[in-house]
Short mmCIF file of C-alpha atoms in Angstrom, two decimals:
data_model
loop_
_atom_site.label_atom_id
_atom_site.label_comp_id
_atom_site.label_asym_id
_atom_site.label_seq_id
_atom_site.Cartn_x
_atom_site.Cartn_y
_atom_site.Cartn_z
CA MET A 1 -5.71 11.84 8.64
CA PRO A 2 -9.11 11.92 8.30
CA LEU A 3 -10.81 9.09 5.32
CA ALA A 4 -13.39 9.19 4.54
CA ARG A 5 -16.44 7.14 3.86
CA ILE A 6 -19.48 9.54 1.83
CA ASP A 7 -22.64 6.88 1.17
CA LEU A 8 -25.46 8.74 -0.03
CA ILE A 9 -28.35 7.65 -3.12
CA GLU A 10 -27.91 7.19 -6.64
CA GLY A 11 -28.96 9.35 -9.02
CA LYS A 12 -27.60 12.35 -8.08
CA PRO A 13 -25.07 14.37 -10.14
CA ALA A 14 -21.41 14.01 -9.57
CA GLU A 15 -20.50 17.74 -9.25
CA TYR A 16 -23.58 17.05 -6.17
CA ARG A 17 -21.15 14.29 -5.08
CA ARG A 18 -18.02 16.19 -5.22
CA THR A 19 -18.66 19.54 -3.71
CA ILE A 20 -20.13 17.03 -0.65
CA GLY A 21 -16.75 16.60 -0.57
CA GLU A 22 -15.06 19.53 -0.40
CA VAL A 23 -17.34 21.18 2.36
CA VAL A 24 -16.03 18.18 4.70
CA TYR A 25 -12.67 18.53 3.17
CA GLN A 26 -13.23 22.37 4.33
CA ALA A 27 -14.94 21.34 7.64
CA ILE A 28 -11.65 19.16 8.25
CA ILE A 29 -9.32 21.85 7.20
CA GLU A 30 -11.19 24.94 9.29
CA VAL A 31 -12.15 22.60 12.21
CA LEU A 32 -10.24 19.62 12.77
CA LYS A 33 -7.87 21.82 11.82
CA ALA A 34 -6.48 18.85 9.51
CA PRO A 35 -3.11 20.28 7.83
CA THR A 36 -4.03 21.52 3.68
CA GLY A 37 -4.30 18.31 1.68
CA ASP A 38 -5.24 16.42 4.20
CA ARG A 39 -8.34 15.09 1.77
CA PHE A 40 -9.21 10.91 1.31
CA GLN A 41 -12.03 10.19 0.56
CA VAL A 42 -14.50 7.20 -0.35
CA ILE A 43 -18.11 8.50 -1.79
CA THR A 44 -20.67 5.70 -3.02
CA GLU A 45 -23.87 5.56 -4.44
CA HIS A 46 -26.72 3.23 -3.29
CA ALA A 47 -30.43 1.93 -4.75
CA THR A 48 -33.07 3.22 -2.61
CA ARG A 49 -33.50 -0.16 -1.20
CA ASP A 50 -29.69 -0.72 0.40
CA PHE A 51 -29.77 2.88 1.84
CA ILE A 52 -31.82 2.46 4.75
CA PHE A 53 -31.96 5.31 6.78
CA ASP A 54 -35.51 6.33 9.76
CA PRO A 55 -37.26 8.81 8.55
CA ASN A 56 -37.96 10.45 12.02
CA TYR A 57 -35.06 9.29 14.53
CA LEU A 58 -34.56 11.54 17.34
CA GLY A 59 -37.51 13.27 15.93
CA ILE A 60 -35.32 14.81 12.68
CA SER A 61 -37.31 14.15 9.55
CA ARG A 62 -35.21 12.93 6.70
CA THR A 63 -35.73 12.54 3.46
CA PRO A 64 -34.24 10.42 0.77
CA ASP A 65 -31.42 13.46 0.24
CA CYS A 66 -30.30 11.99 3.58
CA VAL A 67 -25.96 11.20 3.64
CA PHE A 68 -24.18 9.65 6.23
CA ILE A 69 -20.88 10.70 6.69
CA GLN A 70 -18.67 8.26 8.12
CA LEU A 71 -14.82 9.91 9.46
CA THR A 72 -12.25 8.39 10.45
CA LEU A 73 -9.60 10.71 12.27
CA ASN A 74 -6.76 10.90 15.27
CA LYS A 75 -8.15 10.96 18.66
CA GLY A 76 -7.81 13.61 20.83
CA ARG A 77 -10.43 16.46 19.29
CA THR A 78 -12.64 18.32 22.68
CA VAL A 79 -16.40 17.18 22.45
CA GLU A 80 -16.54 21.70 21.34
CA VAL A 81 -14.59 20.26 18.17
CA LYS A 82 -16.44 18.15 17.46
CA GLN A 83 -19.99 19.77 17.87
CA ALA A 84 -17.83 22.91 15.63
CA PHE A 85 -17.34 20.03 12.99
CA PHE A 86 -20.51 18.54 12.78
CA LYS A 87 -22.05 22.66 12.65
CA ALA A 88 -20.02 22.91 10.02
CA VAL A 89 -20.31 20.00 7.53
CA ALA A 90 -24.21 20.24 8.20
CA ASP A 91 -23.66 24.73 7.75
CA GLY A 92 -21.97 23.75 4.68
CA LEU A 93 -24.07 21.30 2.65
CA HIS A 94 -27.49 23.35 3.43
CA GLU A 95 -25.28 26.80 1.82
CA ARG A 96 -23.77 25.30 -0.75
CA LEU A 97 -25.95 22.02 -1.73
CA LYS A 98 -28.96 23.84 -0.51
CA MET A 99 -29.74 20.03 1.42
CA ARG A 100 -31.44 20.47 4.37
CA ARG A 101 -29.64 19.99 7.74
CA GLU A 102 -31.48 17.18 9.17
CA ASP A 103 -30.56 14.84 6.20
CA VAL A 104 -27.29 15.09 7.44
CA LEU A 105 -25.90 12.18 9.54
CA ILE A 106 -21.71 12.30 10.98
CA ASN A 107 -20.06 9.53 12.63
CA LEU A 108 -16.71 10.05 13.52
CA VAL A 109 -13.94 6.69 14.26
CA GLU A 110 -11.08 7.80 16.51
CA VAL A 111 -7.54 5.69 16.25
CA ASP A 112 -4.30 5.99 17.05
CA LYS A 113 -2.37 8.32 14.99
CA GLU A 114 0.62 5.62 14.86
CA ASN A 115 -2.62 3.64 12.61
CA TRP A 116 -2.09 5.47 9.72
CA SER A 117 -0.05 5.19 6.90
CA PHE A 118 -0.34 7.82 4.13
CA GLY A 119 2.18 6.24 1.35
CA ASN A 120 5.96 4.50 1.20
CA GLY A 121 4.46 1.77 4.13
CA VAL A 122 5.81 4.46 6.73
CA ALA A 123 3.82 5.47 9.56
CA GLN A 124 4.35 8.89 9.00
CA TYR A 125 2.44 10.45 12.13
CA ALA A 126 3.96 7.88 14.45
CA GLN A 127 6.72 9.51 17.12
CA PRO A 128 10.11 8.64 16.97
CA PRO A 129 11.69 6.44 18.36
CA GLN A 130 13.05 8.16 22.18
CA MET B 1 -9.74 -11.44 12.61
CA PRO B 2 -8.71 -8.49 10.38
CA LEU B 3 -11.51 -7.41 8.28
CA ALA B 4 -9.92 -5.01 5.44
CA ARG B 5 -11.69 -2.66 3.31
CA ILE B 6 -10.00 -2.56 0.02
CA ASP B 7 -10.95 0.28 -2.25
CA LEU B 8 -9.40 1.41 -5.37
CA ILE B 9 -10.31 2.88 -8.90
CA GLU B 10 -12.81 1.19 -11.47
CA GLY B 11 -11.38 -0.86 -14.46
CA LYS B 12 -7.71 -2.86 -12.74
CA PRO B 13 -8.18 -6.43 -13.95
CA ALA B 14 -9.99 -8.76 -11.57
CA GLU B 15 -6.41 -9.88 -10.84
CA TYR B 16 -5.19 -7.02 -10.22
CA ARG B 17 -7.91 -7.01 -7.14
CA ARG B 18 -7.24 -9.98 -5.84
CA THR B 19 -3.32 -10.02 -5.65
CA ILE B 20 -4.04 -6.75 -3.51
CA GLY B 21 -5.68 -8.88 -0.98
CA GLU B 22 -3.07 -11.85 -1.52
CA VAL B 23 -0.35 -9.22 0.13
CA VAL B 24 -2.20 -7.53 2.93
CA TYR B 25 -3.54 -11.53 3.89
CA GLN B 26 0.18 -11.83 4.10
CA ALA B 27 1.00 -9.19 5.64
CA ILE B 28 -1.52 -10.01 8.53
CA ILE B 29 -0.29 -13.83 8.85
CA GLU B 30 3.74 -13.06 8.95
CA VAL B 31 3.83 -9.10 10.48
CA LEU B 32 0.04 -9.52 13.03
CA LYS B 33 0.85 -13.33 13.30
CA ALA B 34 -2.92 -13.76 12.44
CA PRO B 35 -3.21 -17.64 12.52
CA THR B 36 -4.26 -19.14 8.77
CA GLY B 37 -7.30 -18.10 7.33
CA ASP B 38 -7.46 -15.00 9.05
CA ARG B 39 -9.22 -13.44 5.84
CA PHE B 40 -11.90 -11.16 4.94
CA GLN B 41 -11.93 -8.53 2.78
CA VAL B 42 -14.07 -6.74 0.64
CA ILE B 43 -12.38 -5.22 -2.61
CA THR B 44 -14.37 -2.46 -4.00
CA GLU B 45 -13.69 -0.07 -7.19
CA HIS B 46 -14.91 3.30 -7.41
CA ALA B 47 -15.34 6.08 -10.44
CA THR B 48 -12.49 8.67 -11.08
CA ARG B 49 -14.99 11.08 -9.34
CA ASP B 50 -15.78 9.05 -6.11
CA PHE B 51 -12.36 8.29 -5.49
CA ILE B 52 -10.31 11.54 -4.28
CA PHE B 53 -7.01 11.63 -2.67
CA ASP B 54 -5.25 14.09 -2.84
CA PRO B 55 -2.04 14.10 -4.78
CA ASN B 56 0.82 15.44 -3.09
CA TYR B 57 -0.52 14.84 0.52
CA LEU B 58 2.68 15.28 3.30
CA GLY B 59 4.83 15.58 -0.06
CA ILE B 60 3.86 11.90 -0.77
CA SER B 61 2.91 12.06 -4.93
CA ARG B 62 0.00 10.15 -5.55
CA THR B 63 -1.53 8.90 -8.87
CA PRO B 64 -5.02 7.45 -9.28
CA ASP B 65 -3.43 4.01 -8.81
CA CYS B 66 -3.54 5.27 -5.52
CA VAL B 67 -5.01 2.43 -3.26
CA PHE B 68 -7.11 3.12 0.31
CA ILE B 69 -6.70 0.23 3.44
CA GLN B 70 -8.47 0.30 6.24
CA LEU B 71 -8.20 -2.36 8.25
CA THR B 72 -10.48 -3.29 11.56
CA LEU B 73 -8.68 -5.75 13.91
CA ASN B 74 -7.63 -6.19 17.72
CA LYS B 75 -6.13 -4.08 19.35
CA GLY B 76 -3.08 -4.60 20.93
CA ARG B 77 -0.02 -4.28 18.07
CA THR B 78 2.90 -2.71 19.35
CA VAL B 79 4.51 0.48 16.97
CA GLU B 80 7.57 -0.96 16.11
CA VAL B 81 4.29 -4.11 14.89
CA LYS B 82 2.36 -1.51 12.58
CA GLN B 83 5.60 -0.30 11.24
CA ALA B 84 5.83 -3.22 9.83
CA PHE B 85 2.65 -4.27 8.54
CA PHE B 86 2.73 -0.91 6.49
CA LYS B 87 6.37 -1.99 5.03
CA ALA B 88 5.11 -5.19 4.42
CA VAL B 89 1.94 -4.59 2.45
CA ALA B 90 4.04 -1.50 0.89
CA ASP B 91 6.80 -3.87 -0.40
CA GLY B 92 4.30 -6.24 -1.38
CA LEU B 93 2.28 -4.51 -3.16
CA HIS B 94 5.36 -2.62 -5.14
CA GLU B 95 6.90 -6.53 -5.94
CA ARG B 96 3.74 -8.33 -7.42
CA LEU B 97 1.73 -5.33 -8.80
CA LYS B 98 4.54 -2.36 -9.64
CA MET B 99 2.64 -0.26 -7.81
CA ARG B 100 4.40 2.34 -6.37
CA ARG B 101 4.85 2.36 -2.63
CA GLU B 102 4.10 6.09 -2.27
CA ASP B 103 0.07 4.98 -4.24
CA VAL B 104 -0.30 3.19 -0.68
CA LEU B 105 -2.62 4.26 1.69
CA ILE B 106 -2.99 1.87 5.15
CA ASN B 107 -5.54 3.09 7.80
CA LEU B 108 -5.93 0.56 10.86
CA VAL B 109 -8.74 0.43 13.10
CA GLU B 110 -8.98 -0.97 16.63
CA VAL B 111 -11.58 -3.24 18.36
CA ASP B 112 -11.31 -5.01 21.15
CA LYS B 113 -11.22 -8.98 21.14
CA GLU B 114 -14.74 -10.12 22.18
CA ASN B 115 -15.83 -7.72 19.53
CA TRP B 116 -16.40 -10.10 17.29
CA SER B 117 -18.13 -13.12 15.66
CA PHE B 118 -16.74 -15.76 13.12
CA GLY B 119 -19.97 -17.55 12.77
CA ASN B 120 -22.26 -18.96 14.30
CA GLY B 121 -24.04 -15.92 16.64
CA VAL B 122 -20.85 -16.73 18.93
CA ALA B 123 -18.28 -14.22 20.46
CA GLN B 124 -15.26 -16.53 19.27
CA TYR B 125 -11.73 -14.78 20.64
CA ALA B 126 -13.95 -13.32 24.03
CA GLN B 127 -12.89 -14.23 27.42
CA PRO B 128 -14.77 -17.56 29.06
CA PRO B 129 -15.85 -16.44 31.83
CA GLN B 130 -13.54 -17.63 35.43
CA MET C 1 -26.97 4.79 17.34
CA PRO C 2 -26.00 2.49 15.46
CA LEU C 3 -25.00 2.74 12.05
CA ALA C 4 -24.39 -0.82 9.62
CA ARG C 5 -22.50 -1.98 7.02
CA ILE C 6 -23.95 -5.00 5.68
CA ASP C 7 -21.26 -6.22 3.05
CA LEU C 8 -22.45 -9.89 0.00
CA ILE C 9 -22.43 -11.66 -2.90
CA GLU C 10 -24.50 -9.93 -5.45
CA GLY C 11 -27.63 -11.55 -7.37
CA LYS C 12 -29.43 -12.17 -4.18
CA PRO C 13 -33.09 -10.62 -4.25
CA ALA C 14 -33.64 -7.16 -2.53
CA GLU C 15 -36.23 -8.85 -0.23
CA TYR C 16 -33.88 -10.19 1.23
CA ARG C 17 -30.81 -8.17 2.01
CA ARG C 18 -34.04 -6.50 3.43
CA THR C 19 -34.19 -8.84 5.86
CA ILE C 20 -31.23 -8.99 6.78
CA GLY C 21 -31.57 -5.06 7.45
CA GLU C 22 -33.86 -6.04 9.44
CA VAL C 23 -33.26 -9.10 11.56
CA VAL C 24 -30.08 -6.56 12.40
CA TYR C 25 -31.55 -3.59 13.23
CA GLN C 26 -34.63 -5.58 15.44
CA ALA C 27 -31.31 -7.28 17.83
CA ILE C 28 -30.21 -3.44 17.61
CA ILE C 29 -33.92 -2.41 19.85
CA GLU C 30 -34.03 -5.59 21.14
CA VAL C 31 -30.51 -6.66 23.24
CA LEU C 32 -28.54 -4.11 22.34
CA LYS C 33 -31.77 -1.22 23.46
CA ALA C 34 -31.50 0.81 21.26
CA PRO C 35 -35.24 3.54 20.76
CA THR C 36 -36.99 2.83 18.36
CA GLY C 37 -35.93 3.54 15.27
CA ASP C 38 -32.29 3.88 15.24
CA ARG C 39 -32.40 2.74 11.97
CA PHE C 40 -29.47 3.50 9.98
CA GLN C 41 -28.01 0.44 7.37
CA VAL C 42 -25.60 0.70 4.31
CA ILE C 43 -25.93 -2.54 1.99
CA THR C 44 -23.37 -3.58 -0.43
CA GLU C 45 -23.10 -6.37 -2.38
CA HIS C 46 -20.35 -7.07 -4.39
CA ALA C 47 -19.16 -9.56 -7.11
CA THR C 48 -17.28 -12.93 -5.90
CA ARG C 49 -13.74 -11.79 -6.72
CA ASP C 50 -14.43 -8.97 -4.25
CA PHE C 51 -15.88 -10.41 -1.70
CA ILE C 52 -13.56 -12.36 0.08
CA PHE C 53 -14.24 -15.13 3.19
CA ASP C 54 -11.85 -17.66 4.27
CA PRO C 55 -14.21 -21.20 3.53
CA ASN C 56 -13.27 -22.67 7.02
CA TYR C 57 -11.32 -20.06 9.61
CA LEU C 58 -11.17 -21.48 12.95
CA GLY C 59 -12.76 -24.20 12.05
CA ILE C 60 -16.19 -22.53 10.29
CA SER C 61 -17.77 -23.31 7.49
CA ARG C 62 -18.45 -20.87 5.06
CA THR C 63 -20.42 -20.66 1.53
CA PRO C 64 -20.85 -17.92 -0.57
CA ASP C 65 -24.29 -16.42 0.90
CA CYS C 66 -21.46 -15.36 3.61
CA VAL C 67 -22.33 -12.30 4.85
CA PHE C 68 -20.41 -9.62 6.23
CA ILE C 69 -21.78 -7.26 9.48
CA GLN C 70 -20.10 -4.49 10.35
CA LEU C 71 -22.05 -2.08 13.06
CA THR C 72 -20.33 1.09 14.11
CA LEU C 73 -21.97 1.62 17.95
CA ASN C 74 -21.21 3.57 20.92
CA LYS C 75 -19.08 2.33 24.51
CA GLY C 76 -19.85 0.81 27.22
CA ARG C 77 -21.85 -2.80 26.11
CA THR C 78 -20.83 -5.70 28.35
CA VAL C 79 -19.69 -8.97 26.95
CA GLU C 80 -22.40 -10.68 27.15
CA VAL C 81 -24.23 -8.22 25.52
CA LYS C 82 -22.32 -8.15 22.60
CA GLN C 83 -22.72 -12.43 23.18
CA ALA C 84 -26.42 -12.03 22.90
CA PHE C 85 -26.24 -9.56 19.49
CA PHE C 86 -24.28 -11.81 18.26
CA LYS C 87 -26.63 -14.51 18.32
CA ALA C 88 -29.67 -12.23 18.01
CA VAL C 89 -28.54 -11.88 14.77
CA ALA C 90 -27.45 -15.44 13.95
CA ASP C 91 -30.26 -17.04 15.05
CA GLY C 92 -32.80 -14.38 13.17
CA LEU C 93 -31.19 -14.35 10.21
CA HIS C 94 -31.68 -18.59 9.95
CA GLU C 95 -34.53 -18.21 11.28
CA ARG C 96 -35.92 -15.71 8.54
CA LEU C 97 -33.71 -16.28 5.55
CA LYS C 98 -32.56 -20.37 6.26
CA MET C 99 -28.92 -18.62 6.46
CA ARG C 100 -26.82 -21.18 7.63
CA ARG C 101 -25.38 -19.74 11.45
CA GLU C 102 -22.02 -19.84 9.93
CA ASP C 103 -22.73 -17.59 7.40
CA VAL C 104 -22.99 -14.47 9.31
CA LEU C 105 -19.86 -13.08 10.39
CA ILE C 106 -20.05 -9.58 13.26
CA ASN C 107 -18.11 -7.21 13.96
CA LEU C 108 -18.67 -3.87 16.39
CA VAL C 109 -16.53 -0.83 16.38
CA GLU C 110 -16.76 1.08 19.38
CA VAL C 111 -17.10 5.17 19.44
CA ASP C 112 -17.40 7.99 22.32
CA LYS C 113 -20.87 9.29 22.41
CA GLU C 114 -19.98 12.59 21.27
CA ASN C 115 -19.00 10.72 18.19
CA TRP C 116 -22.73 11.31 16.17
CA SER C 117 -24.45 13.56 14.64
CA PHE C 118 -27.95 12.39 13.84
CA GLY C 119 -29.21 15.94 11.59
CA ASN C 120 -29.14 19.29 12.04
CA GLY C 121 -25.24 19.22 12.56
CA VAL C 122 -25.91 19.04 16.58
CA ALA C 123 -23.91 16.11 18.60
CA GLN C 124 -27.10 14.60 20.02
CA TYR C 125 -26.13 12.30 22.29
CA ALA C 126 -23.16 14.99 23.64
CA GLN C 127 -23.39 15.82 27.43
CA PRO C 128 -24.77 18.54 27.87
CA PRO C 129 -22.22 21.38 29.20
CA GLN C 130 -21.80 21.06 33.10
#
């Protein structure tokens, strides 16, 4: 169910961007326990001047390789699961792309189960009527 | 009130994209019962490599003509209304653009009424103070 | 904490877009009382045909200089603070860019504090366990 918007600086190889998507998907499956195949992602490159981040907010040093990952997902994960998801994404990006963990910004937007249609005009996750 | 983000593959005619916006708007008016003129939409094209969808999630077969429609709207619609909205959009896109209904992904993000300003720096939907 | 998505028509000078970001940031600091440095913004230009707004919704006259500002932020601001934020952004854009206040559309999406990681795979705003 998650829909991911991934924003980063322009000019990285396509394979680099694709790998970001793979790491996010892997954490969705392994940590959020979404079903296999639950991968819907929009990746957008931006010119430096239109991709704005503070280089030091909260004492975390960021570089132009900073990536914003905004994930819309169903409500109900515990704080612990969210924390594990953040760690899995940052660790995965570091391991696979040598990305600095400081450069990984993640935001979750939670919605009700009934707020998704994955095709056919049907709300696949809505509870059936009693 | 809804703000729609519509993401799809690059290369479709402008008229095709415009029609997607029209179908979404029509369902907003007819099903969500928003006031006439409540149309605010951002349509973004993406290269194949940056627009990622599972071709078979939940047993629904998707093609590169897949479109993601993410709608931010006020809280409070019933499940039935949401279901009718999904159906209206999928049916409309099928009728007007021959889009496969399987290719229509929709996500709703709900917010409070007071979370909108439609101009002039005013929260037009906020309740007046008692 | 806020993550801002700023969408507008293509062709404005980079400095114009940057100033929009500055005005939004200033209102975030001064009105929302976010900490200094809390600036994360994605600015995207769109062709006229893919940036759709009603020219008269709610009786507010809009021009192609219309800008959409969608801000994801922590829950908990009062209606009064949200209203003050809308006003500060519209006033700031008018003062610095001569933007018509009618052309400023703002939408807030509220999330839980634990829904952010600003780097290092850590949920910096999550409450520490008791």
